[in-house]
Structure formats: structure tokens, C-alpha cells
Coordinates of C-alpha atoms in Angstrom, one line a residue:
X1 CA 38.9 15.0 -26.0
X2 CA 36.9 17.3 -27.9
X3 CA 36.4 20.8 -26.6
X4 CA 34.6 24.0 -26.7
X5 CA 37.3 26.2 -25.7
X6 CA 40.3 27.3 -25.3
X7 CA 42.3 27.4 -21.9
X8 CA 44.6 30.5 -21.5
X9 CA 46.8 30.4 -18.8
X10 CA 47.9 34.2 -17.7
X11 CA 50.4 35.8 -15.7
X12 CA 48.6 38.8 -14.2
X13 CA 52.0 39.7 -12.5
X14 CA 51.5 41.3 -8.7
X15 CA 48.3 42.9 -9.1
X16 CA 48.4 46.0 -10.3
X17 CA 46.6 47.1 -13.8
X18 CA 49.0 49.4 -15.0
X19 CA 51.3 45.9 -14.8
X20 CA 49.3 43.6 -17.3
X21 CA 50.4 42.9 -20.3
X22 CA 47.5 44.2 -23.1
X23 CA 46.9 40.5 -23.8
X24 CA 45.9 39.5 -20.4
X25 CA 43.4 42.7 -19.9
X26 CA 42.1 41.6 -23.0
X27 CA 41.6 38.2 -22.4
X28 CA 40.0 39.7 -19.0
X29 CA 37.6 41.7 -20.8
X30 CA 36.1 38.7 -23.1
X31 CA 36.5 35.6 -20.6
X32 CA 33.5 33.3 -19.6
X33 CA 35.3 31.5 -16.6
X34 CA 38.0 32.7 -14.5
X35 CA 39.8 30.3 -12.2
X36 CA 42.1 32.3 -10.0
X37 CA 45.0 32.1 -7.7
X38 CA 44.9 33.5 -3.7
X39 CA 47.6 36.0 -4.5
X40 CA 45.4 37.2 -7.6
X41 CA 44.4 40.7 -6.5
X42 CA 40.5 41.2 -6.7
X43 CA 40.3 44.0 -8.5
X44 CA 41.9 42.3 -11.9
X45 CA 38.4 39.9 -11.3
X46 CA 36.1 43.3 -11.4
X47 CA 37.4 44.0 -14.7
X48 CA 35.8 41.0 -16.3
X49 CA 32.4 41.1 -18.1
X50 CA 28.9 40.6 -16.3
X51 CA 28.5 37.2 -16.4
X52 CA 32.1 36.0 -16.0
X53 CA 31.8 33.0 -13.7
X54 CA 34.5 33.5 -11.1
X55 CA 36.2 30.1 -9.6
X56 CA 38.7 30.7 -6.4
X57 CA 40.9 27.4 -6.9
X58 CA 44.0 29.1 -4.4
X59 CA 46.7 27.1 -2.7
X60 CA 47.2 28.9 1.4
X61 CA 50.9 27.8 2.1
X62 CA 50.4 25.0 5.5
X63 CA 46.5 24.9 5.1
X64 CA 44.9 22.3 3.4
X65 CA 43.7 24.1 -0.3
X66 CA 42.5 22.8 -3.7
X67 CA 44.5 20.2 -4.7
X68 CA 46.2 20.3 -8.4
X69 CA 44.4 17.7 -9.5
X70 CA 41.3 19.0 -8.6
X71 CA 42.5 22.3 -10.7
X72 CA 43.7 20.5 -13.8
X73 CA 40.3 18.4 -13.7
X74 CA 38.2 21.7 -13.5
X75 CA 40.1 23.3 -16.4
X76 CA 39.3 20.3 -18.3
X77 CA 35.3 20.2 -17.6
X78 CA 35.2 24.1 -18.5
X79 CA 37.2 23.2 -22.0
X80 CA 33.8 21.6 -22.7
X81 CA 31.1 24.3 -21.5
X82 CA 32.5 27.9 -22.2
X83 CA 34.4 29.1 -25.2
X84 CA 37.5 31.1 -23.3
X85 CA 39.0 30.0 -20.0
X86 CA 41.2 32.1 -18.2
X87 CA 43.6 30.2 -15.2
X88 CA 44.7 33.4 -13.8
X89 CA 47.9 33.1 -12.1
X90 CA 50.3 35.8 -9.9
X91 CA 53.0 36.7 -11.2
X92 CA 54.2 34.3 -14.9
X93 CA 52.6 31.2 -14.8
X94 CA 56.1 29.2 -15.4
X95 CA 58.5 30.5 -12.6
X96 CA 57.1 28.6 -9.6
X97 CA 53.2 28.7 -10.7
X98 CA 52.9 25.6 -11.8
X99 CA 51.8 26.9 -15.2
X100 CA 53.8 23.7 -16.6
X101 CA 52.0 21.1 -15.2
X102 CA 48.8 22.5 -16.1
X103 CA 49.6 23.3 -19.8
X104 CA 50.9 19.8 -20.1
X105 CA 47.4 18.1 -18.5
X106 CA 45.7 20.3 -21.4
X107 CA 48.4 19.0 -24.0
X108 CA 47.6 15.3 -23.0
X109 CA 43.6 15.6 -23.1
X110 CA 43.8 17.6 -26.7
X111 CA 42.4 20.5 -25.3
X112 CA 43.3 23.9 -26.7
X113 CA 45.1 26.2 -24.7
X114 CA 47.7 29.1 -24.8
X115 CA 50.6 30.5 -22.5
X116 CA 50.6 34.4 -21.7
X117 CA 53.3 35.6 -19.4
X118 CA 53.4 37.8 -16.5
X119 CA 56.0 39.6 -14.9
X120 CA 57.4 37.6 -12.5
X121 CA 57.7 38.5 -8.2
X122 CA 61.5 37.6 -8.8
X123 CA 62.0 40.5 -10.9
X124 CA 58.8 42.9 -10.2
X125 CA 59.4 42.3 -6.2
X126 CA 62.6 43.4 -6.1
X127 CA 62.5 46.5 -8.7
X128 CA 59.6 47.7 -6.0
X129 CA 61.7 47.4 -3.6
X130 CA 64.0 49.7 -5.4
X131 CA 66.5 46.5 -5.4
X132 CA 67.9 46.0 -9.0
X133 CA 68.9 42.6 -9.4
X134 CA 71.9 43.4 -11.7
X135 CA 73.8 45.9 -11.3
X136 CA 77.7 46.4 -13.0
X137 CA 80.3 46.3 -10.7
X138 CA 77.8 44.9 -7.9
X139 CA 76.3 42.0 -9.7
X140 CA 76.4 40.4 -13.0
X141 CA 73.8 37.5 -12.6
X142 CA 70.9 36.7 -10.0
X143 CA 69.8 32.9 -9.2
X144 CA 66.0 32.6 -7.9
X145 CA 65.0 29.7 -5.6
X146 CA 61.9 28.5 -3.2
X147 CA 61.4 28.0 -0.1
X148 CA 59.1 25.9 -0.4
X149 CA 59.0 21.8 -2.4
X150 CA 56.6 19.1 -3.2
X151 CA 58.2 17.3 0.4
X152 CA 58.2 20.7 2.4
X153 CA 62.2 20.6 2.7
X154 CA 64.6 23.3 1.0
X155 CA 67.5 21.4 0.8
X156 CA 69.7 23.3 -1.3
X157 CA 73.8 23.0 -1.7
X158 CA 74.2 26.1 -0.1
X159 CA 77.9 26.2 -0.8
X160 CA 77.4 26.3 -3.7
X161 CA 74.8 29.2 -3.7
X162 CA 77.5 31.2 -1.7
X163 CA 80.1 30.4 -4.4
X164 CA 77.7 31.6 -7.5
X165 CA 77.9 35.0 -6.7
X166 CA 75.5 38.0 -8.0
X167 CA 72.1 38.2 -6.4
X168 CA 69.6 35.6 -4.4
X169 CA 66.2 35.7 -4.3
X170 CA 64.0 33.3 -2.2
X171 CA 60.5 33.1 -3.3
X172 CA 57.7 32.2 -0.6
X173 CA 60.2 32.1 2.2
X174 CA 58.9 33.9 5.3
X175 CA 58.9 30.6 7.5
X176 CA 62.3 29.7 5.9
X177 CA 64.2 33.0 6.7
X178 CA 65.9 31.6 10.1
X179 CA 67.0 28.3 8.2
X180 CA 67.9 30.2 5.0
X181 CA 70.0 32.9 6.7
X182 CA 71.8 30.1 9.1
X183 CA 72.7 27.9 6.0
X184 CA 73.7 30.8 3.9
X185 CA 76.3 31.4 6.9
X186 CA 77.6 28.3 7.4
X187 CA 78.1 28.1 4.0
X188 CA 80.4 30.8 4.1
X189 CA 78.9 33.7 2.7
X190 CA 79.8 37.0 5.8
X191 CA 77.3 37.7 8.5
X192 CA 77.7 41.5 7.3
X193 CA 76.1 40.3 3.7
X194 CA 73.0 43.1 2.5
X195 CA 69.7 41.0 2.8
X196 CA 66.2 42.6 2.4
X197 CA 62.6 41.4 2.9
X198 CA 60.0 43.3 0.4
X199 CA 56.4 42.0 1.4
X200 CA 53.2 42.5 -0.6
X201 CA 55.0 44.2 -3.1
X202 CA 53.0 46.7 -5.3
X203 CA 49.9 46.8 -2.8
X204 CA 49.4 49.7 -0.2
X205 CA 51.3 46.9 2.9
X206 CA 53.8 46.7 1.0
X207 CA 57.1 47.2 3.4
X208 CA 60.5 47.1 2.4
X209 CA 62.6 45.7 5.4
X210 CA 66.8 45.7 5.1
X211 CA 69.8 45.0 7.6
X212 CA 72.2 42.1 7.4
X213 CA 72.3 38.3 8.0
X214 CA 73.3 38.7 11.6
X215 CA 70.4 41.2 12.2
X216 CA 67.7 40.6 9.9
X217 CA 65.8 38.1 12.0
X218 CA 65.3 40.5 14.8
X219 CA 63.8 43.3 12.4
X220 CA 61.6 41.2 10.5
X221 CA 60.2 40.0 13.8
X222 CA 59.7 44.0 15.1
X223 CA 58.5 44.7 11.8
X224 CA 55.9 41.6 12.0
X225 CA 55.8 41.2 8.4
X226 CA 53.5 38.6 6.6
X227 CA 53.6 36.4 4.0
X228 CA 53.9 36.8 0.9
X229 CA 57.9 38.3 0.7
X230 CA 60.5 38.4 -1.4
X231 CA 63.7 37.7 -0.1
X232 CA 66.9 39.7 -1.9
X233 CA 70.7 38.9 -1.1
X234 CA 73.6 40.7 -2.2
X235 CA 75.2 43.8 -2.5
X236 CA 72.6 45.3 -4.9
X237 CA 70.3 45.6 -1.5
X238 CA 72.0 48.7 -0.7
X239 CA 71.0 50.3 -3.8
X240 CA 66.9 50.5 -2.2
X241 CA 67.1 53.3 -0.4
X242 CA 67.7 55.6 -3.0
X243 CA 65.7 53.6 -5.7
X244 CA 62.7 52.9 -3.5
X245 CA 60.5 55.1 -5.5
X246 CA 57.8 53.5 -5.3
X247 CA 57.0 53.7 -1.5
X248 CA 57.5 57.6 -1.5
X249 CA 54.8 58.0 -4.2
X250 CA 52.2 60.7 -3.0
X251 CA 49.2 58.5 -2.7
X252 CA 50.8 55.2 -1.5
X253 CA 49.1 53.2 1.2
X254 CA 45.9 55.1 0.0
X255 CA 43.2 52.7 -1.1
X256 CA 40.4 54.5 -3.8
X257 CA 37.0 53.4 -4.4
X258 CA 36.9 53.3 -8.3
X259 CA 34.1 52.5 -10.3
X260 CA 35.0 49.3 -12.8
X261 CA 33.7 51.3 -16.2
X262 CA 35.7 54.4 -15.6
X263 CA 38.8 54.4 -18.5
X264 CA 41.5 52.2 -18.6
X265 CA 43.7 55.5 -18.6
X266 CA 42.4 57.1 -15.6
X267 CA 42.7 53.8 -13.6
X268 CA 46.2 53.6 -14.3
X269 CA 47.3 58.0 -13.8
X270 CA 45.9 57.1 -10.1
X271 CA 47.7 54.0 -10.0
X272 CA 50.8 55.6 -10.9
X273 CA 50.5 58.0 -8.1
X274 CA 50.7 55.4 -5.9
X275 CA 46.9 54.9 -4.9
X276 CA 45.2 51.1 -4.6
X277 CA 42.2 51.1 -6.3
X278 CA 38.5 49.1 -5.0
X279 CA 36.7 48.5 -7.7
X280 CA 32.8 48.8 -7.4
X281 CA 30.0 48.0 -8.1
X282 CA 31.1 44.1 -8.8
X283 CA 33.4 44.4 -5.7
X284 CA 30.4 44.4 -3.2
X285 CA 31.8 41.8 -0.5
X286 CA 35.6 43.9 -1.1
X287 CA 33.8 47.1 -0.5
X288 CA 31.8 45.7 2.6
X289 CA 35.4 44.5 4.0
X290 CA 37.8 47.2 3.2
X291 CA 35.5 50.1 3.6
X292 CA 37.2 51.9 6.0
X293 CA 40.2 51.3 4.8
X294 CA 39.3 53.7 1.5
X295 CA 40.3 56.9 1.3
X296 CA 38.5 58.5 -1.4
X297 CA 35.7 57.6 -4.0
X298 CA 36.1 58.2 -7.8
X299 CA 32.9 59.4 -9.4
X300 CA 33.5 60.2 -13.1
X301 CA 29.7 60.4 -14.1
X302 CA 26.3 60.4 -13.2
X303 CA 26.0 56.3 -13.6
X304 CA 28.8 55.7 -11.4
X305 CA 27.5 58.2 -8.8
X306 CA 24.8 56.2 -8.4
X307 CA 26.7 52.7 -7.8
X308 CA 28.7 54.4 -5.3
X309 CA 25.4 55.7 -3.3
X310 CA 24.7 52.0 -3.2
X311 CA 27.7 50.5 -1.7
X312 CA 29.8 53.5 0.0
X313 CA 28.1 55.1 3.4
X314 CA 28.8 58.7 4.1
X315 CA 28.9 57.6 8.1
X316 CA 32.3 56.6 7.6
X317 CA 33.8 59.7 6.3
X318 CA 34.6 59.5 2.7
X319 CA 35.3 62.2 0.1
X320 CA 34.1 61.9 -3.4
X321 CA 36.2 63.4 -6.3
X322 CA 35.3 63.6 -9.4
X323 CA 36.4 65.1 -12.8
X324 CA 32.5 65.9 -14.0
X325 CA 30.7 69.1 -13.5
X326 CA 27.4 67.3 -13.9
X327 CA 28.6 65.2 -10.8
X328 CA 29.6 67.9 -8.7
X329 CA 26.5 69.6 -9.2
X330 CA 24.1 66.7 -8.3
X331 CA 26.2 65.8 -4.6
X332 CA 25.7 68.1 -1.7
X333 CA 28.9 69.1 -1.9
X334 CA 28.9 70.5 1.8
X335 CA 29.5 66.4 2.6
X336 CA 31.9 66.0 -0.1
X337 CA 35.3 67.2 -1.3
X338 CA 35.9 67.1 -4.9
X339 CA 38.8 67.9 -7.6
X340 CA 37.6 69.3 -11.0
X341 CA 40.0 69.0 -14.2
X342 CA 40.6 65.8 -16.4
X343 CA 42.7 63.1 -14.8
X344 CA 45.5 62.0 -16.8
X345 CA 49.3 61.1 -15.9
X346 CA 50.1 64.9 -16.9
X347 CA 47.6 65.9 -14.0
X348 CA 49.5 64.4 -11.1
X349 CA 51.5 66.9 -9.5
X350 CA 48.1 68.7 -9.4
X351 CA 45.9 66.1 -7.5
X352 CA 48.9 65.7 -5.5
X353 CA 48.8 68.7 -4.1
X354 CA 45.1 69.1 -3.8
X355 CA 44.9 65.6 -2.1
X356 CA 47.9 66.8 0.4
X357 CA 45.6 69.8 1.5
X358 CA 42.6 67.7 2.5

């Protein structure tokens, strides 16, 4: 088959930008076509050029979805139209994302294509968690499985799993966790055994839930988490409460509307502090949905200002900050909150505290 293109399949990890690789923003910036994954987060898509063709080719666990054929087949047809393809997957495209399959399709057709790796949910998961899969003395290996097959069944050796050791992490196992904690049991492995549940890790729902075999159904069920989770077991789980960083950041939970050509750097210093970021303009059907949901809007000049006049609506109580004195000056500032100063990573013990005052 001769093609056009070439086919990169990328590991975007869980979502956040300050956790892709350089390659995959870059390959973000130049793409043509973007077929992506459900558990993709949206604002990786807003960072893609004007006319980037967005495909939605995601797989919902129990619902009928895009088949992989179907997937493989549009890969193939876009080989021959556009000159670079992105299949955009969660997490690395070869633990459990069927980057594989899809690579080897390409192969067999003589289409062009290239692997870039992500970090994985079976290592980022955990480590947001504050769960560290290794640990001396605790654990000196970790052994990653999923819940879910090709025939729906997870039938494991489960004594043997109790006999390896270390660390287990079950990928995509919400609707598993009665079966896997029962079997792990039976198999041996005591009732008093650390277990923790880490869901939408990274995001502003993410929710770190821990107790024991015996008890861990009951709390997952008063915390009503949803899928997707991690699932950690081991020793190391008792290590989250004081490694949890990540959920005692000063902005986590807090979504911000961003505008998608502010700098790379100042995306990431209010990522670091914790915050979600909604990219706009491109983001108009996220904006529409998640309005209320944002805390702030980021206005760093007089161009953005005007994008966010078009899809934010003072009626539902935003504040605006923004690191231009040409900004401030041109909003009515009596309807607006603002922070003045350059936003770096140096900066955030100062926005901190202004954003704690508000």
C-alpha cells in the first residue's frame, strides 16, 4: 500500500500537559488528523492546529463502541489523505492500549508509522496516589493485570498472584473489585492486606480511597467512585497518606478557563499548582458543559480577552486574572478580580495566597 503519511501512535499518559513527553506535544502541534481514545482528556485536542480534523474512535467498557477493526481501517484510509496521523492513546500505547495490534495492521499494509510512549496509569496512577509501587523493605517488584479480556472473564491463577509477592495493580477493574478482592482471599493472601482505589487520577475527581480487603468494598460503595481506577495491593499502600501530594496541592479540584495560545510554560506553573485547565476558544462545546464548574479565567492579553468575552458569561460568577496591565485596564474591574505579576513556577506561593483570599 502506498501512502501519504505517516501513522504515529502516542501515549499522551493521563491527561495532563505538564505529563507529555516533548515528542507527543510536538507531534500535537503539527498533526492533520487526530483519532483519539475516551480517556484522552480534551484539552490535549485544543492544543492542535486550526484545521486538525478531530476523530472520537473510544471504546466505553459494557457499551457497544467503535470496533478495532473499524479503527485499524480508519488509520489506514488517513495513511492515504493527510501527511501525519496521530492515534492518540491514554496512558502508553503498549500496556493494555492495544497499540500492538494497531502498529502491526500498519506493518502488514506498508504503511509508515512510529511508536511514542506515554507514561503508563500502572505507574502514573499509583505515584498520584502517593502509592510507590517499589519500595525497599516493603516491596521489591510490582505485577500489573486487567480486569477486563477479549471473553469478559479475568481468570487469573490467583495463587499464584498471592505467592509473587511485591505490589498488584488491576487496571480497569471497578466492576471486578468484589471478585478480585474474594479470589485474592481465597487464595490466601490476609483479609488485613493494604488495598487502595485511586480514580481519575491527575484530574480535579480524582479520589484516593484506602482500607483493607475485608473493608474496601463497603468504602468504595460510600465513596461512590467511578470508573476509570486503579487498583493498588500491598504494603506500599500505607505509604499514600503521607506521599499523597498531589491532592493537597493549593488549587486542586479547581478547574481554569485557559486560553489555548497562552505559553506552554504558564499552562504548566498552574498545572503544577494543582489547577485543571479548559482550554478555549477551540473548547466551545467543553466550555458550554463545564462552565460552572470553572473557577477562574486566564487572560494573558488583549486577543485572549476577547475569546473569553465570547464563550465565558459573567452571570455565573467568574473572576478573570491576568498577568497584563493592558488587560486589566480594558475589563471593568469592579466585576473582576485579577492577580498582576508574571506567572511562572517561581510565582506559586504568591498566587496561592492571593487565590486563598478570594
Amino acid at each position: 500500500m502506498k501512502n501519504k503519511g505517516t501513522v504515529y501512535i502516542v501515549g499522551s499518559g493521563l491527561g495532563r500537559i505538564s505529563d507529555l513527553t516533548l515528542r507527543a506535544y510536538q507531534l500535537l502541534k503539527t498533526a492533520d488528523i487526530v483519532f483519539y481514545d475516551r480517556l484522552v482528556n480534551d484539552n490535549l485536542l485544543q492544543l492542535t492546529k486550526e484545521h486538525c480534523e478531530l476523530v472520537y474512535v473510544g471504546k466505553k467498557p459494557y457499551a457497544s463502541s467503535h470496533t478495532q477493526e473499524d479503527i485499524e481501517s480508519q488509520l489506514l484510509a488517513a495513511a492515504q489523505k493527510h501527511q501525519v496521523i496521530l492515534r492518540l492513546k491514554s496512558g502508553d500505547p503498549f500496556v493494555f492500549g492495544r497499540g500492538g495490534e494497531e502498529g502491526m495492521t500498519l506493518k502488514d499494509a506498508g504503511v509508515t508509522f512510529e511508536i511514542i510512549p506515554g507514561i503508563s496509569s500502572v505507574i502514573n496512577g499509583p505515584t498520584y496516589g502517593g502509592i510507590p509501587v517499589t519500595y525497599r523493605e516493603y516491596s521489591r517488584s510490582f505485577h500489573v493485570y486487567t480486569a477486563q479480556s477479549k471473553d469478559g472473564e479475568t481468570d487469573f491463577d490467583w495463587h499464584s498472584i498471592v505467592q509473587f509477592g511485591g505490589t498488584h495493580i488491576f487496571l480497569m477493574g471497578l466492576r471486578a473489585l468484589s471478585n478480585i478482592v474474594r479470589q485474592l482471599q481465597i487464595a490466601g493472601m490476609p483479609e488485613t492486606t493494604p488495598i487502595a482505589l485511586v480514580q481519575w487520577a491527575s484530574r480535579p475527581n480524582q479520589r484516593t480511597v484506602i482500607g483493607e480487603l475485608r473493608t474496601i468494598e463497603e468504602k468504595v460503595r460510600k465513596a461512590q467512585l467511578t470508573s476509570p481506577v486503579v487498583i493498588v495491593v500491598g504494603d506500599v499502600v500505607d505509604f499514600s497518606e503521607s506521599l499523597n501530594t498531589f491532592e493537597r496541592l493549593p488549587w486542586f479540584g479547581q478547574r481554569v478557563g485557559f486560553p489555548t495560545e497562552a505559553r506552554i510554560e504558564q499552562m504548566i506553573a498552574f498545572e503544577s499548582m494543582g489547577a485543571e485547565l479548559v482550554l478555549y476558544p477551540r473548547g466551545t462545546k467543553r466550555i458550554q458543559k463545564e462552565s460552572e464548574n470553572i473557577s477562574w479565567v486566564f487572560i494573558p492579553s488583549i486577543e485572549s480577552m476577547h475569546s473569553a468575552e465570547r464563550f465565558f458569561s459573567r452571570e455565573i460568577g467568574l473572576k478573570f486574572g491576568t498577568v497584563s496591565d493592558q488587560v486589566r485596564e480594558s475589563i471593568d474591574i469592579t466585576q473582576s478580580k485579577f492577580w498582576i505579576g508574571e506567572v511562572h513556577h517561581e510565582d506559586r506561593n504568591y498566587i496561592s495566597q492571593f487565590w486563598n483570599e478570594l
